[in-house]
PDB file of C-alpha atoms in Angstrom:
ATOM      1  CA  GLN A 103      11.814 -10.332  11.666  1.00 88.00           C
ATOM      2  CA  THR A 104       9.777 -11.626  14.607  1.00 93.00           C
ATOM      3  CA  VAL A 105       6.341 -11.372  12.947  1.00 95.00           C
ATOM      4  CA  LEU A 106       4.738 -13.944  10.648  1.00 97.00           C
ATOM      5  CA  ARG A 107       2.665 -11.804   8.301  1.00 98.00           C
ATOM      6  CA  THR A 108      -0.187 -13.005   6.093  1.00 98.00           C
ATOM      7  CA  PHE A 109      -0.659 -12.161   2.410  1.00 98.00           C
ATOM      8  CA  GLU A 110      -3.467 -13.225   0.096  1.00 98.00           C
ATOM      9  CA  LEU A 111      -3.463 -13.409  -3.692  1.00 98.00           C
ATOM     10  CA  GLN A 112      -6.824 -13.204  -5.420  1.00 98.00           C
ATOM     11  CA  LEU A 113      -7.145 -14.324  -9.040  1.00 98.00           C
ATOM     12  CA  SER A 114     -10.036 -15.164 -11.309  1.00 98.00           C
ATOM     13  CA  GLU A 115     -10.478 -18.881 -12.012  1.00 98.00           C
ATOM     14  CA  GLU A 116      -9.454 -18.207 -15.615  1.00 98.00           C
ATOM     15  CA  ASN A 117      -6.220 -16.450 -14.701  1.00 98.00           C
ATOM     16  CA  LEU A 118      -5.271 -19.013 -12.085  1.00 98.00           C
ATOM     17  CA  ALA A 119      -5.840 -21.743 -14.669  1.00 98.00           C
ATOM     18  CA  ILE A 120      -3.500 -19.926 -17.076  1.00 98.00           C
ATOM     19  CA  LEU A 121      -0.743 -19.900 -14.466  1.00 98.00           C
ATOM     20  CA  ASP A 122      -1.234 -23.529 -13.446  1.00 98.00           C
ATOM     21  CA  ALA A 123      -1.346 -24.791 -17.039  1.00 98.00           C
ATOM     22  CA  GLU A 124       2.246 -23.754 -17.826  1.00 97.00           C
ATOM     23  CA  PRO A 125       4.135 -22.350 -14.807  1.00 97.00           C
ATOM     24  CA  SER A 126       7.516 -22.236 -16.552  1.00 96.00           C
ATOM     25  CA  ALA A 127       6.124 -19.855 -19.192  1.00 96.00           C
ATOM     26  CA  GLU A 128       6.340 -17.210 -16.441  1.00 95.00           C
ATOM     27  CA  GLN A 129       3.369 -15.382 -17.940  1.00 97.00           C
ATOM     28  CA  TYR A 130       1.880 -12.550 -15.920  1.00 98.00           C
ATOM     29  CA  VAL A 131      -1.833 -12.375 -15.245  1.00 98.00           C
ATOM     30  CA  SER A 132      -3.780  -9.689 -13.431  1.00 98.00           C
ATOM     31  CA  GLY A 133      -4.876 -10.192  -9.851  1.00 98.00           C
ATOM     32  CA  THR A 134      -5.131  -8.583  -6.411  1.00 98.00           C
ATOM     33  CA  LEU A 135      -2.835  -8.739  -3.400  1.00 98.00           C
ATOM     34  CA  VAL A 136      -4.417  -8.251   0.019  1.00 98.00           C
ATOM     35  CA  TYR A 137      -2.269  -7.289   2.980  1.00 98.00           C
ATOM     36  CA  ASP A 138      -3.361  -6.033   6.383  1.00 97.00           C
ATOM     37  CA  GLY A 139      -6.876  -5.339   5.131  1.00 97.00           C
ATOM     38  CA  VAL A 140      -5.709  -3.297   2.111  1.00 98.00           C
ATOM     39  CA  SER A 141      -6.297  -4.537  -1.443  1.00 98.00           C
ATOM     40  CA  TYR A 142      -3.727  -3.772  -4.149  1.00 98.00           C
ATOM     41  CA  GLU A 143      -5.644  -4.345  -7.362  1.00 98.00           C
ATOM     42  CA  ASN A 144      -4.512  -5.032 -10.922  1.00 98.00           C
ATOM     43  CA  VAL A 145      -1.064  -6.308  -9.971  1.00 98.00           C
ATOM     44  CA  GLY A 146       0.885  -8.745 -12.144  1.00 98.00           C
ATOM     45  CA  ILE A 147       1.186 -12.275 -10.750  1.00 98.00           C
ATOM     46  CA  ARG A 148       3.186 -15.165 -12.156  1.00 98.00           C
ATOM     47  CA  TYR A 149       5.221 -18.201 -11.171  1.00 98.00           C
ATOM     48  CA  LYS A 150       9.002 -17.834 -11.266  1.00 96.00           C
ATOM     49  CA  GLY A 151      12.087 -19.979 -11.133  1.00 92.00           C
ATOM     50  CA  SER A 152      15.099 -21.482 -12.855  1.00 86.00           C
ATOM     51  CA  VAL A 153      15.315 -25.033 -14.191  1.00 84.00           C
ATOM     52  CA  GLY A 154      15.804 -26.477 -10.714  1.00 85.00           C
ATOM     53  CA  SER A 155      12.575 -24.911  -9.504  1.00 89.00           C
ATOM     54  CA  TRP A 156      10.502 -26.861 -12.018  1.00 92.00           C
ATOM     55  CA  VAL A 157      12.116 -30.315 -11.614  1.00 90.00           C
ATOM     56  CA  GLY A 158       9.427 -32.644 -10.345  1.00 91.00           C
ATOM     57  CA  CYS A 159       6.986 -29.763 -10.050  1.00 94.00           C
ATOM     58  CA  VAL A 160       5.560 -29.634 -13.577  1.00 95.00           C
ATOM     59  CA  GLU A 161       3.845 -32.412 -15.492  1.00 95.00           C
ATOM     60  CA  ASN A 162       6.547 -33.230 -18.040  1.00 94.00           C
ATOM     61  CA  SER A 163       9.455 -33.209 -15.595  1.00 90.00           C
ATOM     62  CA  THR A 164       9.994 -36.935 -14.960  1.00 84.00           C
ATOM     63  CA  GLU A 165      12.814 -39.089 -13.600  1.00 81.00           C
ATOM     64  CA  SER A 166      13.888 -39.933 -17.159  1.00 85.00           C
ATOM     65  CA  ASN A 167      13.588 -36.336 -18.374  1.00 87.00           C
ATOM     66  CA  PRO A 168      13.840 -34.047 -15.339  1.00 84.00           C
ATOM     67  CA  PHE A 169      14.753 -30.913 -17.267  1.00 87.00           C
ATOM     68  CA  ASP A 170      11.663 -30.751 -19.443  1.00 92.00           C
ATOM     69  CA  THR A 171      10.066 -27.783 -17.715  1.00 93.00           C
ATOM     70  CA  THR A 172       6.828 -27.795 -19.699  1.00 95.00           C
ATOM     71  CA  GLY A 173       3.420 -28.900 -18.537  1.00 96.00           C
ATOM     72  CA  LYS A 174       0.968 -28.076 -15.810  1.00 97.00           C
ATOM     73  CA  LYS A 175       1.704 -27.479 -12.148  1.00 97.00           C
ATOM     74  CA  THR A 176       2.049 -30.628 -10.021  1.00 96.00           C
ATOM     75  CA  CYS A 177       3.662 -29.311  -6.803  1.00 95.00           C
ATOM     76  CA  PRO A 178       1.359 -27.743  -4.199  1.00 96.00           C
ATOM     77  CA  LYS A 179       3.675 -24.718  -3.976  1.00 97.00           C
ATOM     78  CA  LEU A 180       5.718 -22.837  -6.563  1.00 98.00           C
ATOM     79  CA  ASN A 181       7.733 -19.621  -6.395  1.00 98.00           C
ATOM     80  CA  LEU A 182       5.658 -16.523  -7.114  1.00 98.00           C
ATOM     81  CA  LYS A 183       6.402 -12.991  -8.265  1.00 98.00           C
ATOM     82  CA  VAL A 184       3.999 -10.108  -7.678  1.00 98.00           C
ATOM     83  CA  SER A 185       4.646  -6.986  -9.758  1.00 98.00           C
ATOM     84  CA  PHE A 186       2.938  -3.801  -8.615  1.00 98.00           C
ATOM     85  CA  ASN A 187       4.195  -1.851 -11.634  1.00 95.00           C
ATOM     86  CA  LYS A 188       3.384  -4.415 -14.332  1.00 96.00           C
ATOM     87  CA  TYR A 189       0.139  -2.729 -15.375  1.00 97.00           C
ATOM     88  CA  ASP A 190       0.576   0.591 -13.531  1.00 97.00           C
ATOM     89  CA  PRO A 191       4.071   2.126 -13.879  1.00 93.00           C
ATOM     90  CA  GLU A 192       3.503   4.030 -10.640  1.00 95.00           C
ATOM     91  CA  GLY A 193       2.282   0.988  -8.706  1.00 97.00           C
ATOM     92  CA  ARG A 194       4.169   0.366  -5.448  1.00 97.00           C
ATOM     93  CA  PHE A 195       3.876  -1.654  -2.223  1.00 97.00           C
ATOM     94  CA  PHE A 196       5.441   0.377   0.592  1.00 95.00           C
ATOM     95  CA  GLY A 197       7.763   1.816  -2.054  1.00 93.00           C
ATOM     96  CA  LEU A 198       8.587  -1.561  -3.617  1.00 94.00           C
ATOM     97  CA  LYS A 199       7.833  -2.505  -7.207  1.00 94.00           C
ATOM     98  CA  LYS A 200       7.820  -6.278  -6.670  1.00 96.00           C
ATOM     99  CA  LEU A 201       7.444  -8.976  -4.045  1.00 98.00           C
ATOM    100  CA  LEU A 202       8.922 -12.459  -4.324  1.00 98.00           C
ATOM    101  CA  PHE A 203       7.436 -15.449  -2.516  1.00 98.00           C
ATOM    102  CA  HIS A 204       9.774 -18.455  -2.542  1.00 98.00           C
ATOM    103  CA  ALA A 205       8.225 -21.889  -2.034  1.00 98.00           C
ATOM    104  CA  MET A 206      11.364 -23.540  -0.567  1.00 96.00           C
ATOM    105  CA  ASN A 207      10.261 -26.885  -2.049  1.00 95.00           C
ATOM    106  CA  PHE A 208      13.693 -28.488  -1.763  1.00 92.00           C
ATOM    107  CA  ASP A 209      14.575 -27.219   1.702  1.00 95.00           C
ATOM    108  CA  LYS A 210      12.847 -29.238   4.421  1.00 95.00           C
ATOM    109  CA  SER A 211      14.107 -26.832   7.070  1.00 97.00           C
ATOM    110  CA  MET A 212      12.672 -23.837   5.167  1.00 97.00           C
ATOM    111  CA  MET A 213      15.516 -21.845   6.763  1.00 97.00           C
ATOM    112  CA  ARG A 214      18.555 -22.127   4.472  1.00 97.00           C
ATOM    113  CA  GLU A 215      17.839 -19.155   2.237  1.00 97.00           C
ATOM    114  CA  ARG A 216      16.832 -16.825   5.046  1.00 97.00           C
ATOM    115  CA  LEU A 217      19.860 -17.781   7.140  1.00 97.00           C
ATOM    116  CA  GLY A 218      22.182 -17.475   4.148  1.00 97.00           C
ATOM    117  CA  TYR A 219      21.047 -13.943   3.334  1.00 97.00           C
ATOM    118  CA  TRP A 220      21.226 -13.042   7.030  1.00 96.00           C
ATOM    119  CA  GLN A 221      24.821 -14.262   7.222  1.00 95.00           C
ATOM    120  CA  PHE A 222      25.814 -12.213   4.172  1.00 94.00           C
ATOM    121  CA  ARG A 223      24.305  -9.093   5.728  1.00 94.00           C
ATOM    122  CA  GLU A 224      26.133  -9.797   9.000  1.00 94.00           C
ATOM    123  CA  MET A 225      29.358  -9.846   6.956  1.00 92.00           C
ATOM    124  CA  ASN A 226      28.417  -6.446   5.480  1.00 91.00           C
ATOM    125  CA  VAL A 227      27.755  -7.913   2.043  1.00 92.00           C
ATOM    126  CA  ALA A 228      24.750  -6.571   0.154  1.00 91.00           C
ATOM    127  CA  ALA A 229      22.040  -9.231   0.273  1.00 95.00           C
ATOM    128  CA  PRO A 230      18.236  -9.137   0.137  1.00 96.00           C
ATOM    129  CA  ARG A 231      16.119  -9.039   3.245  1.00 96.00           C
ATOM    130  CA  ALA A 232      14.012 -12.156   3.767  1.00 97.00           C
ATOM    131  CA  VAL A 233      11.205 -13.126   6.140  1.00 97.00           C
ATOM    132  CA  HIS A 234       8.715 -15.985   6.323  1.00 98.00           C
ATOM    133  CA  VAL A 235       5.051 -15.304   5.547  1.00 98.00           C
ATOM    134  CA  ARG A 236       1.745 -17.145   5.396  1.00 98.00           C
ATOM    135  CA  LEU A 237       0.244 -17.097   1.919  1.00 98.00           C
ATOM    136  CA  LEU A 238      -3.368 -17.625   0.891  1.00 98.00           C
ATOM    137  CA  ILE A 239      -4.581 -17.985  -2.689  1.00 98.00           C
ATOM    138  CA  ASN A 240      -8.261 -17.177  -3.175  1.00 98.00           C
ATOM    139  CA  GLY A 241      -8.866 -17.663   0.519  1.00 97.00           C
ATOM    140  CA  VAL A 242      -7.195 -21.080   0.670  1.00 98.00           C
ATOM    141  CA  TYR A 243      -4.054 -21.483   2.790  1.00 98.00           C
ATOM    142  CA  ALA A 244      -1.163 -22.222   0.399  1.00 98.00           C
ATOM    143  CA  GLY A 245       1.554 -22.630   3.022  1.00 97.00           C
ATOM    144  CA  VAL A 246       4.589 -20.865   4.440  1.00 98.00           C
ATOM    145  CA  PHE A 247       6.667 -18.994   1.859  1.00 98.00           C
ATOM    146  CA  LEU A 248       9.784 -16.840   2.075  1.00 98.00           C
ATOM    147  CA  ASN A 249       9.251 -13.183   1.184  1.00 98.00           C
ATOM    148  CA  VAL A 250      12.570 -12.190  -0.435  1.00 97.00           C
ATOM    149  CA  GLU A 251      13.499  -8.613  -1.295  1.00 96.00           C
ATOM    150  CA  TYR A 252      13.670  -7.978  -5.040  1.00 95.00           C
ATOM    151  CA  ILE A 253      17.084  -6.795  -6.217  1.00 93.00           C
ATOM    152  CA  ASP A 254      16.578  -3.686  -8.340  1.00 91.00           C
ATOM    153  CA  GLY A 255      17.509  -0.014  -8.436  1.00 89.00           C
ATOM    154  CA  ARG A 256      16.054   0.694  -5.006  1.00 90.00           C
ATOM    155  CA  PHE A 257      18.213  -2.105  -3.593  1.00 92.00           C
ATOM    156  CA  THR A 258      21.413  -0.798  -5.189  1.00 91.00           C
ATOM    157  CA  ARG A 259      20.747   2.779  -4.076  1.00 90.00           C
ATOM    158  CA  ASN A 260      20.250   1.563  -0.522  1.00 90.00           C
ATOM    159  CA  HIS A 261      23.489  -0.436  -0.458  1.00 89.00           C
ATOM    160  CA  PHE A 262      25.993   1.471  -2.588  1.00 87.00           C
ATOM    161  CA  GLU A 263      27.178   5.079  -2.642  1.00 86.00           C
ATOM    162  CA  ASP A 264      26.659   5.213  -6.415  1.00 83.00           C
ATOM    163  CA  GLY A 265      23.789   2.800  -6.970  1.00 83.00           C
ATOM    164  CA  LYS A 266      22.391   4.325 -10.154  1.00 85.00           C
ATOM    165  CA  GLY A 267      24.384   2.329 -12.705  1.00 87.00           C
ATOM    166  CA  ASN A 268      23.321  -0.697 -14.715  1.00 92.00           C
ATOM    167  CA  LEU A 269      22.260  -3.710 -12.681  1.00 92.00           C
ATOM    168  CA  TYR A 270      22.337  -6.984 -14.632  1.00 91.00           C
ATOM    169  CA  LYS A 271      20.933 -10.437 -14.029  1.00 89.00           C
ATOM    170  CA  GLU A 272      22.911 -13.391 -15.399  1.00 83.00           C
ATOM    171  CA  ILE A 273      25.204 -11.275 -17.547  1.00 85.00           C
ATOM    172  CA  TRP A 274      28.847 -12.371 -17.471  1.00 83.00           C
ATOM    173  CA  PRO A 275      31.381  -9.919 -18.937  1.00 82.00           C
ATOM    174  CA  THR A 276      33.843 -12.763 -19.604  1.00 75.00           C
ATOM    175  CA  TRP A 277      31.439 -14.573 -21.940  1.00 66.00           C
ATOM    176  CA  ASN A 278      32.782 -17.421 -24.040  1.00 61.00           C
ATOM    177  CA  SER A 279      31.393 -20.005 -26.439  1.00 49.00           C
ATOM    178  CA  LEU A 280      29.160 -21.417 -23.696  1.00 49.00           C
ATOM    179  CA  THR A 281      27.246 -18.178 -23.159  1.00 55.00           C
ATOM    180  CA  PRO A 282      25.445 -15.802 -25.548  1.00 58.00           C
ATOM    181  CA  GLY A 283      27.502 -13.037 -27.098  1.00 70.00           C
ATOM    182  CA  LEU A 284      27.229  -9.687 -25.337  1.00 79.00           C
ATOM    183  CA  THR A 285      25.198  -7.888 -27.950  1.00 84.00           C
ATOM    184  CA  ASP A 286      23.327  -4.717 -27.030  1.00 86.00           C
ATOM    185  CA  GLU A 287      20.108  -6.756 -27.112  1.00 87.00           C
ATOM    186  CA  ARG A 288      21.503  -9.344 -24.680  1.00 87.00           C
ATOM    187  CA  LEU A 289      22.806  -6.697 -22.302  1.00 89.00           C
ATOM    188  CA  TRP A 290      19.547  -4.771 -22.432  1.00 90.00           C
ATOM    189  CA  SER A 291      17.478  -7.905 -21.769  1.00 88.00           C
ATOM    190  CA  GLY A 292      19.555  -8.605 -18.655  1.00 89.00           C
ATOM    191  CA  LEU A 293      18.957  -5.195 -17.098  1.00 91.00           C
ATOM    192  CA  ARG A 294      16.980  -4.874 -13.886  1.00 88.00           C
ATOM    193  CA  THR A 295      17.259  -1.099 -13.853  1.00 87.00           C
ATOM    194  CA  ASN A 296      16.995   1.926 -16.163  1.00 83.00           C
ATOM    195  CA  GLU A 297      15.834  -0.061 -19.218  1.00 79.00           C
ATOM    196  CA  ASP A 298      14.006   3.004 -20.516  1.00 79.00           C
ATOM    197  CA  GLU A 299      16.851   5.473 -20.075  1.00 83.00           C
ATOM    198  CA  ASP A 300      18.905   4.614 -23.178  1.00 87.00           C
ATOM    199  CA  PRO A 301      21.625   2.941 -21.055  1.00 90.00           C
ATOM    200  CA  SER A 302      25.216   2.649 -22.232  1.00 92.00           C
ATOM    201  CA  PHE A 303      26.959  -0.737 -22.146  1.00 92.00           C
ATOM    202  CA  ASP A 304      30.490   0.588 -22.622  1.00 91.00           C
ATOM    203  CA  LYS A 305      31.490   0.079 -18.996  1.00 91.00           C
ATOM    204  CA  ILE A 306      30.699  -3.635 -18.772  1.00 90.00           C
ATOM    205  CA  ARG A 307      32.445  -4.255 -22.098  1.00 89.00           C
ATOM    206  CA  THR A 308      35.568  -2.398 -20.920  1.00 90.00           C
ATOM    207  CA  PHE A 309      35.526  -4.392 -17.680  1.00 89.00           C
ATOM    208  CA  GLY A 310      35.216  -7.639 -19.636  1.00 87.00           C
ATOM    209  CA  LYS A 311      38.208  -6.771 -21.795  1.00 87.00           C
ATOM    210  CA  ALA A 312      40.288  -5.936 -18.705  1.00 89.00           C
ATOM    211  CA  VAL A 313      39.697  -9.259 -16.970  1.00 86.00           C
ATOM    212  CA  ARG A 314      40.408 -11.213 -20.168  1.00 85.00           C
ATOM    213  CA  LYS A 315      43.920  -9.792 -20.516  1.00 88.00           C
ATOM    214  CA  ARG A 316      46.937 -11.945 -19.671  1.00 88.00           C
ATOM    215  CA  GLY A 317      49.474 -11.857 -16.870  1.00 90.00           C
ATOM    216  CA  ASP A 318      49.991  -8.689 -14.847  1.00 91.00           C
ATOM    217  CA  LYS A 319      47.386  -6.787 -16.848  1.00 89.00           C
ATOM    218  CA  ARG A 320      44.707  -9.262 -15.776  1.00 87.00           C
ATOM    219  CA  ALA A 321      45.864  -9.056 -12.159  1.00 90.00           C
ATOM    220  CA  GLN A 322      45.649  -5.272 -12.296  1.00 92.00           C
ATOM    221  CA  ALA A 323      41.972  -5.512 -13.265  1.00 90.00           C
ATOM    222  CA  THR A 324      41.151  -6.596  -9.709  1.00 87.00           C
ATOM    223  CA  PRO A 325      42.107  -3.376  -7.890  1.00 91.00           C
ATOM    224  CA  ASP A 326      41.074  -1.271 -10.880  1.00 93.00           C
ATOM    225  CA  TRP A 327      37.527  -2.615 -11.096  1.00 91.00           C
ATOM    226  CA  LEU A 328      36.592  -4.414  -7.877  1.00 89.00           C
ATOM    227  CA  SER A 329      36.356  -3.537  -4.214  1.00 88.00           C
ATOM    228  CA  VAL A 330      38.898  -6.024  -2.905  1.00 89.00           C
ATOM    229  CA  GLU A 331      37.660  -5.652   0.680  1.00 88.00           C
ATOM    230  CA  HIS A 332      34.056  -6.299  -0.349  1.00 85.00           C
ATOM    231  CA  THR A 333      35.034  -9.258  -2.547  1.00 87.00           C
ATOM    232  CA  MET A 334      36.992 -10.856   0.304  1.00 89.00           C
ATOM    233  CA  ARG A 335      34.010 -10.473   2.632  1.00 88.00           C
ATOM    234  CA  PHE A 336      31.833 -12.147   0.011  1.00 86.00           C
TER     235      PHE A 336
END
């Protein structure tokens, strides 16, 4: 936490042009990550983000149409994801499958995210580790980024006694007309773990039914399904 480390991403001109032409496509290209004199070759590299990450940072995001996320890169920095297992299933970086470099474009202090995760951890709530780094792209200094721990199976096993279950991203068991129906395909696409292990989705569906019940039955879902102590800390 007291060291500012330096990482370098090396990409061919062609692959870098692919990324810069349409960042919101989140398309992986092959490249190399260099850290502490060691080169990790043939890793997957892409830009990452939600709608807010692209506003004002891609060509077609304008004041009149801020949520058009198409077009080429216009911000000097964008969030990046480096996947060590994209092209090699056994690829790892000190045991990790992925690294995330957050650009912090809308945080002038460049401290909010790191401090927020730190505060959660101080409250004994599972939250990713985060540390600032210097990032170079093809030898050119790209700026200070935040290296944020990727939340996956390794993360859950480190933080929970039984961390081998399904871990979802943006899956809400109380889905309604505003969110996609919880089909097997939707649940599978939201997994961050065990996608290749023929996972069962019965548990999340049962949980969803419990919290949609009325009256006392809904109230009972809280102690039945959640850690009340952990939820209060959160």
